[in-house]
Short mmCIF file of C-alpha atoms in Angstrom, two decimals:
data_model
loop_
_atom_site.label_atom_id
_atom_site.label_comp_id
_atom_site.label_asym_id
_atom_site.label_seq_id
_atom_site.Cartn_x
_atom_site.Cartn_y
_atom_site.Cartn_z
CA MET A 1 22.04 -73.12 -20.58
CA GLY A 2 20.07 -70.87 -22.95
CA ALA A 3 19.68 -67.13 -22.39
CA LEU A 4 16.09 -67.34 -21.15
CA LEU A 5 16.78 -70.28 -18.87
CA SER A 6 19.86 -68.50 -17.54
CA GLN A 7 17.76 -65.45 -16.65
CA LEU A 8 15.16 -67.64 -14.94
CA ASP A 9 17.94 -69.41 -13.06
CA LYS A 10 19.28 -66.07 -11.83
CA ALA A 11 15.80 -64.85 -10.92
CA TYR A 12 15.12 -67.97 -8.85
CA TYR A 13 18.47 -67.59 -7.10
CA LEU A 14 17.54 -64.03 -6.12
CA TRP A 15 14.06 -65.14 -5.06
CA ARG A 16 15.47 -67.78 -2.75
CA ARG A 17 17.98 -65.24 -1.44
CA ASN A 18 15.50 -62.47 -0.69
CA ASN A 19 12.03 -63.97 -0.15
CA TRP A 20 12.44 -63.94 3.64
CA MET A 21 11.96 -60.17 3.44
CA LEU A 22 8.29 -60.64 2.51
CA ASN A 23 7.43 -62.11 5.92
CA PRO A 24 6.90 -59.36 8.54
CA LYS A 25 7.92 -61.80 11.31
CA SER A 26 11.43 -61.83 9.86
CA TYR A 27 12.05 -58.34 11.22
CA PHE A 28 11.18 -59.12 14.83
CA ASN A 29 13.05 -61.25 17.32
CA GLY A 30 10.48 -64.02 17.38
CA TYR A 31 12.87 -66.76 16.27
CA LYS A 32 15.44 -66.28 19.02
CA ARG A 33 14.10 -69.28 20.94
CA ALA A 34 14.64 -71.75 18.09
CA GLY A 35 17.00 -74.52 19.07
CA ILE A 36 20.51 -73.53 17.97
CA LYS A 37 22.90 -76.42 18.49
CA GLY A 38 26.44 -76.49 17.16
CA PRO A 39 26.24 -73.90 14.35
CA ILE A 40 29.15 -74.23 11.92
CA PHE A 41 30.97 -71.18 10.57
CA LEU A 42 33.33 -71.51 7.60
CA LEU A 43 36.03 -68.85 7.66
CA GLY A 44 38.54 -67.70 5.07
CA ASN A 45 38.91 -65.44 2.06
CA GLN A 46 36.77 -65.14 -1.04
CA GLY A 47 37.94 -67.58 -3.71
CA ASP A 48 39.69 -69.90 -1.26
CA GLY A 49 37.28 -72.85 -1.42
CA LEU A 50 34.54 -71.91 1.02
CA THR A 51 31.78 -72.25 -1.60
CA LEU A 52 32.78 -75.82 -2.39
CA LEU A 53 32.98 -76.87 1.26
CA SER A 54 29.71 -75.12 2.10
CA ARG A 55 27.92 -76.99 -0.69
CA ILE A 56 29.38 -80.29 0.45
CA LEU A 57 28.14 -79.76 4.01
CA ARG A 58 24.75 -78.49 2.86
CA ARG A 59 24.08 -81.76 1.06
CA ASN A 60 23.79 -83.29 4.53
CA PRO A 61 20.06 -83.76 5.31
CA GLY A 62 20.52 -82.35 8.81
CA VAL A 63 22.03 -79.04 7.67
CA VAL A 64 20.35 -75.72 6.89
CA SER A 65 21.65 -72.41 5.57
CA VAL A 66 20.08 -68.99 5.09
CA THR A 67 18.44 -70.07 1.83
CA GLY A 68 17.59 -73.74 2.20
CA ASN A 69 18.42 -77.28 3.22
CA SER A 70 19.72 -80.35 1.40
CA ALA A 71 16.96 -79.96 -1.20
CA TYR A 72 18.53 -76.62 -2.23
CA TRP A 73 22.20 -76.89 -1.34
CA ALA A 74 23.78 -74.36 -3.69
CA GLY A 75 22.04 -71.07 -2.98
CA ALA A 76 23.39 -68.00 -1.21
CA ASP A 77 25.05 -69.00 2.05
CA GLU A 78 26.43 -65.84 3.64
CA MET A 79 24.23 -64.64 6.48
CA ALA A 80 26.13 -61.35 6.68
CA ASN A 81 24.83 -60.51 3.19
CA VAL A 82 21.44 -62.26 3.02
CA TYR A 83 20.19 -61.18 6.46
CA GLU A 84 22.06 -57.88 6.53
CA PRO A 85 18.89 -55.76 7.08
CA VAL A 86 18.16 -57.48 10.42
CA LEU A 87 21.69 -58.20 11.63
CA GLY A 88 23.10 -54.74 12.08
CA ARG A 89 26.51 -53.41 11.14
CA GLU A 90 28.51 -55.45 13.67
CA LEU A 91 27.39 -58.68 12.00
CA SER A 92 27.36 -57.50 8.38
CA GLY A 93 28.72 -54.30 6.88
CA ILE A 94 29.83 -55.64 3.51
CA ARG A 95 27.12 -54.11 1.32
CA ILE A 96 24.25 -51.95 2.57
CA LYS A 97 25.69 -51.03 5.96
CA ALA A 98 29.32 -50.90 4.87
CA PRO A 99 31.58 -48.23 6.39
CA ARG A 100 32.35 -45.44 3.95
CA HIS A 101 35.74 -45.06 2.27
CA GLU A 102 36.69 -42.69 -0.53
CA LYS A 103 38.37 -45.32 -2.72
CA LEU A 104 37.50 -48.72 -1.26
CA THR A 105 33.82 -48.74 -2.11
CA PRO A 106 31.43 -51.58 -1.20
CA PRO A 107 30.58 -54.33 -1.72
CA ARG A 108 33.88 -55.61 -0.37
CA SER A 109 35.44 -59.05 -0.60
CA TRP A 110 39.23 -58.52 -0.43
CA SER A 111 39.42 -55.09 1.19
CA TYR A 112 37.38 -55.09 4.42
CA ALA A 113 40.43 -56.30 6.38
CA CYS A 114 43.00 -53.96 4.82
CA ASN A 115 44.75 -51.49 7.10
CA ASP A 116 42.34 -48.65 6.31
CA LEU A 117 39.25 -50.68 7.17
CA ILE A 118 40.12 -53.46 9.61
CA GLY A 119 39.29 -51.22 12.57
CA GLU A 120 35.75 -50.84 11.23
CA TYR A 121 35.19 -54.58 10.91
CA ARG A 122 37.23 -56.23 13.64
CA CYS A 123 35.15 -57.39 16.62
CA THR A 124 36.27 -59.52 19.55
CA GLU A 125 34.59 -61.09 22.56
CA ARG A 126 34.89 -57.73 24.32
CA ASP A 127 32.46 -56.19 21.82
CA ALA A 128 29.69 -58.74 22.44
CA GLY A 129 26.40 -57.56 23.94
CA ASP A 130 22.96 -58.96 24.62
CA ASP A 131 21.26 -56.92 21.91
CA ILE A 132 23.71 -58.12 19.25
CA ALA A 133 23.39 -61.72 20.46
CA LEU A 134 19.62 -61.42 20.16
CA ARG A 135 19.90 -60.30 16.52
CA LEU A 136 22.29 -63.12 15.63
CA ARG A 137 20.19 -65.78 17.34
CA HIS A 138 17.06 -64.46 15.66
CA ALA A 139 18.70 -64.71 12.23
CA ILE A 140 19.96 -68.26 12.79
CA GLY A 141 16.62 -69.24 14.32
CA LEU A 142 14.85 -67.81 11.28
CA ALA A 143 16.86 -70.07 8.96
CA ILE A 144 16.30 -73.13 11.16
CA SER A 145 12.56 -72.46 11.46
CA ARG A 146 12.18 -72.02 7.70
CA TYR A 147 14.32 -74.88 6.46
CA GLY A 148 15.01 -77.35 9.24
CA LYS A 149 13.59 -80.79 8.52
CA ASN A 150 13.75 -81.25 12.29
CA ILE A 151 14.05 -77.85 13.93
CA LYS A 152 15.19 -79.42 17.20
CA THR A 153 18.28 -81.01 15.66
CA ALA A 154 19.00 -78.91 12.54
CA ARG A 155 22.61 -77.72 12.16
CA PHE A 156 23.16 -74.24 10.75
CA VAL A 157 26.08 -73.74 8.32
CA ASP A 158 27.31 -70.33 7.19
CA LYS A 159 30.28 -68.96 5.27
CA SER A 160 30.15 -65.22 5.88
CA GLN A 161 33.78 -64.42 5.13
CA VAL A 162 33.72 -61.22 7.19
CA TYR A 163 33.30 -63.39 10.29
CA THR A 164 36.92 -64.41 9.77
CA VAL A 165 37.85 -61.21 11.63
CA LYS A 166 35.09 -61.74 14.22
CA MET A 167 35.56 -65.33 15.42
CA SER A 168 35.86 -64.68 19.17
CA PHE A 169 32.97 -62.21 18.85
CA ILE A 170 30.66 -64.78 17.24
CA ASN A 171 31.77 -67.40 19.74
CA LYS A 172 30.88 -65.13 22.68
CA LEU A 173 27.47 -64.27 21.19
CA LEU A 174 26.69 -68.00 20.85
CA GLU A 175 28.72 -69.38 23.75
CA ASP A 176 25.90 -71.61 25.05
CA CYS A 177 25.23 -72.97 21.53
CA ASN A 178 28.65 -74.63 21.07
CA PRO A 179 29.62 -73.03 17.75
CA TYR A 180 32.24 -74.63 15.49
CA PHE A 181 34.72 -72.66 13.38
CA ILE A 182 36.50 -74.09 10.34
CA LEU A 183 39.19 -72.04 8.61
CA VAL A 184 39.73 -72.86 4.93
CA THR A 185 43.17 -71.82 3.70
CA ARG A 186 44.64 -71.49 0.21
CA ASN A 187 48.17 -70.78 -0.97
CA PRO A 188 48.44 -67.00 -0.47
CA TYR A 189 50.97 -66.61 -3.28
CA ALA A 190 48.22 -67.75 -5.65
CA SER A 191 45.24 -66.41 -3.73
CA ILE A 192 46.46 -62.84 -3.24
CA TYR A 193 47.60 -62.47 -6.85
CA ARG A 194 44.35 -64.04 -8.08
CA ALA A 195 42.27 -61.55 -6.10
CA ALA A 196 44.35 -58.50 -6.99
CA THR A 197 44.25 -59.19 -10.72
CA GLY A 198 40.46 -59.09 -10.76
CA LYS A 199 38.97 -62.36 -9.56
CA ALA A 200 37.83 -60.49 -6.46
CA GLY A 201 34.85 -58.31 -7.33
CA ASP A 202 36.05 -55.27 -5.43
CA MET A 203 39.52 -55.45 -6.97
CA LYS A 204 37.99 -55.69 -10.43
CA ARG A 205 36.17 -52.41 -9.77
CA TYR A 206 39.18 -50.74 -8.15
CA ALA A 207 41.28 -51.56 -11.23
CA GLU A 208 39.58 -48.63 -12.96
CA TYR A 209 41.52 -46.20 -10.75
CA MET A 210 44.15 -48.24 -8.88
CA SER A 211 47.38 -49.74 -10.14
CA LEU A 212 48.06 -53.44 -9.69
CA ASP A 213 50.74 -52.52 -7.14
CA GLU A 214 48.09 -50.75 -5.05
CA ARG A 215 45.67 -53.65 -5.34
CA MET A 216 48.39 -56.11 -4.38
CA ARG A 217 49.15 -54.03 -1.30
CA ILE A 218 45.49 -53.97 -0.24
CA CYS A 219 45.08 -57.71 -0.81
CA MET A 220 48.24 -58.49 1.15
CA GLU A 221 47.03 -56.33 4.03
CA HIS A 222 43.64 -58.02 3.88
CA TRP A 223 45.17 -61.51 3.93
CA LEU A 224 47.63 -60.67 6.71
CA ASN A 225 45.08 -58.97 8.96
CA SER A 226 42.53 -61.75 8.43
CA ALA A 227 45.10 -64.42 9.24
CA GLY A 228 46.27 -62.44 12.24
CA CYS A 229 42.74 -62.15 13.61
CA VAL A 230 42.26 -65.91 13.29
CA GLU A 231 45.58 -66.57 15.00
CA GLU A 232 44.59 -64.31 17.89
CA ASP A 233 41.05 -65.68 18.21
CA ARG A 234 41.67 -69.40 17.77
CA ARG A 235 42.98 -69.63 21.33
CA LYS A 236 39.74 -68.14 22.64
CA VAL A 237 37.30 -70.61 21.07
CA PRO A 238 36.93 -74.25 22.13
CA ASP A 239 36.07 -75.72 18.72
CA PHE A 240 38.35 -74.62 15.88
CA MET A 241 39.97 -76.50 13.05
CA SER A 242 41.77 -75.62 9.84
CA VAL A 243 41.69 -77.36 6.46
CA SER A 244 43.36 -76.43 3.19
CA PHE A 245 41.52 -75.94 -0.08
CA GLU A 246 44.27 -77.88 -1.83
CA GLU A 247 43.80 -80.92 0.41
CA LEU A 248 40.01 -80.73 0.03
CA LEU A 249 40.42 -80.93 -3.75
CA LYS A 250 42.99 -83.72 -3.55
CA SER A 251 41.35 -85.90 -0.88
CA PRO A 252 37.75 -84.73 -0.40
CA GLN A 253 36.54 -87.85 1.42
CA THR A 254 39.36 -87.69 3.96
CA VAL A 255 38.91 -83.99 4.66
CA VAL A 256 35.11 -84.13 4.87
CA LYS A 257 35.24 -87.14 7.20
CA ARG A 258 37.57 -85.14 9.47
CA ILE A 259 35.14 -82.24 9.44
CA CYS A 260 32.18 -84.50 10.19
CA ASP A 261 34.06 -86.14 13.06
CA PHE A 262 34.94 -82.68 14.39
CA THR A 263 31.42 -81.22 14.14
CA GLY A 264 29.36 -84.33 14.85
CA LEU A 265 27.71 -84.37 11.42
CA GLU A 266 26.91 -87.74 9.91
CA TYR A 267 29.20 -88.41 6.93
CA SER A 268 27.90 -89.69 3.61
CA ASP A 269 29.77 -90.29 0.35
CA ASP A 270 26.88 -88.48 -1.35
CA MET A 271 28.12 -85.23 0.18
CA ILE A 272 31.21 -85.45 -2.05
CA PRO A 273 30.91 -84.08 -5.63
CA GLN A 274 29.86 -86.86 -8.01
CA PRO A 275 29.30 -86.93 -11.78
CA HIS A 276 25.68 -88.04 -11.37
CA HIS A 277 24.70 -85.15 -9.09
CA LYS A 278 22.02 -82.88 -10.51
CA LEU A 279 22.80 -79.23 -9.84
CA PRO A 280 19.91 -77.28 -8.31
CA PHE A 281 18.05 -74.64 -10.29
CA GLY A 282 18.87 -71.19 -8.97
CA MET A 283 22.62 -71.56 -8.61
CA LYS A 284 25.64 -69.31 -9.21
CA TYR A 285 29.10 -70.63 -10.06
CA ARG A 286 27.87 -73.92 -11.47
CA GLU A 287 31.48 -74.92 -12.21
CA ARG A 288 32.26 -75.09 -8.49
CA TRP A 289 31.19 -78.67 -8.03
CA TYR A 290 32.22 -81.58 -10.25
CA PRO A 291 34.87 -82.32 -11.40
CA LEU A 292 37.34 -81.19 -8.75
CA TRP A 293 40.48 -79.65 -10.24
CA THR A 294 43.61 -80.08 -8.15
CA ASN A 295 45.69 -77.60 -10.18
CA VAL A 296 43.69 -74.47 -9.28
CA ASN A 297 46.80 -72.57 -8.14
CA GLU A 298 49.01 -73.44 -11.09
CA GLN A 299 47.92 -70.59 -13.37
CA TYR A 300 48.54 -67.91 -10.75
CA LEU A 301 51.84 -69.33 -9.51
CA ASN A 302 53.05 -69.44 -13.12
CA GLU A 303 51.94 -65.88 -13.85
CA ILE A 304 52.86 -64.00 -10.67
CA PRO A 305 55.97 -61.81 -11.16
CA ASP A 306 58.95 -62.45 -8.89
CA GLU A 307 58.66 -59.03 -7.26
CA TYR A 308 55.15 -59.84 -6.08
CA ILE A 309 56.30 -63.17 -4.68
CA GLU A 310 58.93 -61.29 -2.70
CA MET A 311 56.36 -58.74 -1.51
CA ILE A 312 54.03 -61.48 -0.27
CA TYR A 313 56.91 -63.35 1.36
CA GLU A 314 58.12 -60.26 3.20
CA GLN A 315 54.68 -59.25 4.43
CA CYS A 316 52.87 -62.58 4.85
CA GLY A 317 55.56 -65.26 4.74
CA GLU A 318 55.64 -66.07 8.45
CA LEU A 319 51.90 -66.68 8.77
CA ALA A 320 51.81 -68.40 5.37
CA GLU A 321 54.42 -70.91 6.54
CA MET A 322 52.38 -71.58 9.68
CA HIS A 323 49.63 -72.78 7.33
CA GLY A 324 52.07 -74.85 5.29
CA TYR A 325 52.69 -72.49 2.36
CA SER A 326 56.30 -71.70 1.47
CA ASN A 327 57.80 -69.19 -0.93
CA PRO A 328 57.38 -70.86 -4.36
CA LYS A 329 60.78 -69.50 -5.45
CA MET A 330 62.46 -71.45 -2.66
CA ARG A 331 61.10 -74.84 -3.65
CA VAL A 332 63.59 -77.43 -4.78
CA ILE A 333 62.85 -78.44 -8.36
#
């Protein structure tokens, strides 16, 4: 893609992301009565496969997101960021309305759930209130009203990662809408090291004044607290499932069929990345589609020093094993 076309592509992405702000009705609760049936929330950490799964689901003609429907299936898809001005801090807080911290500056992707900040972001069913529910329903209704091909049956899909520490909260706010929650996991020995070494945007910035040891500590805390919140909340919601990024890459049809069976979406092979698919204009991370690479963890597992493996194992090993991820040093070769 040439320089000019690349700039136009970026500009269109931002236009699709932000054009809702130009409509005065977007700031009032006029969309709260839109039919919200079975919204789907993808949970997990940045870089752990949520973008790929979100795009797959958004190719379904019955699905909408905050920036489009199946005609534009690769735009921004995090309500907590896109609709932050109308959602309030309880439902956003990653960028504009982020809690202040001397060192851990926003925007945040791998630090909002660290020990210093988790108390600012964690919400449970006990924190739910009618005013917050009204804001959330308005935002989802806004997306359905704008992009639903049939607003009575449209299914809303979102991947606001910060909702990973708010699952029972979101469920309570939407309890009569039958929300679905899907956790996407990735090998934490690869994922944590990947984030700490700069693939996470906040960690890349923090590297200017934090050592790698400090960044590893923050990322481990973030992973552990996020996983702990999910483990606590999963027993409080009726519709929860977990899939692994690795399995999605290895057997996409099988995993997506399971998800469709779980959520009631109609499955189509065309949802799965194909070589003939034309990528939409106005799209970030164009490489996150076809082909699917099954060796995404290999680089990080080969590079991570033994002392960091031990640190992750000591801090996160128990929860990691619950998700099927063992200490890579203990594998039989």
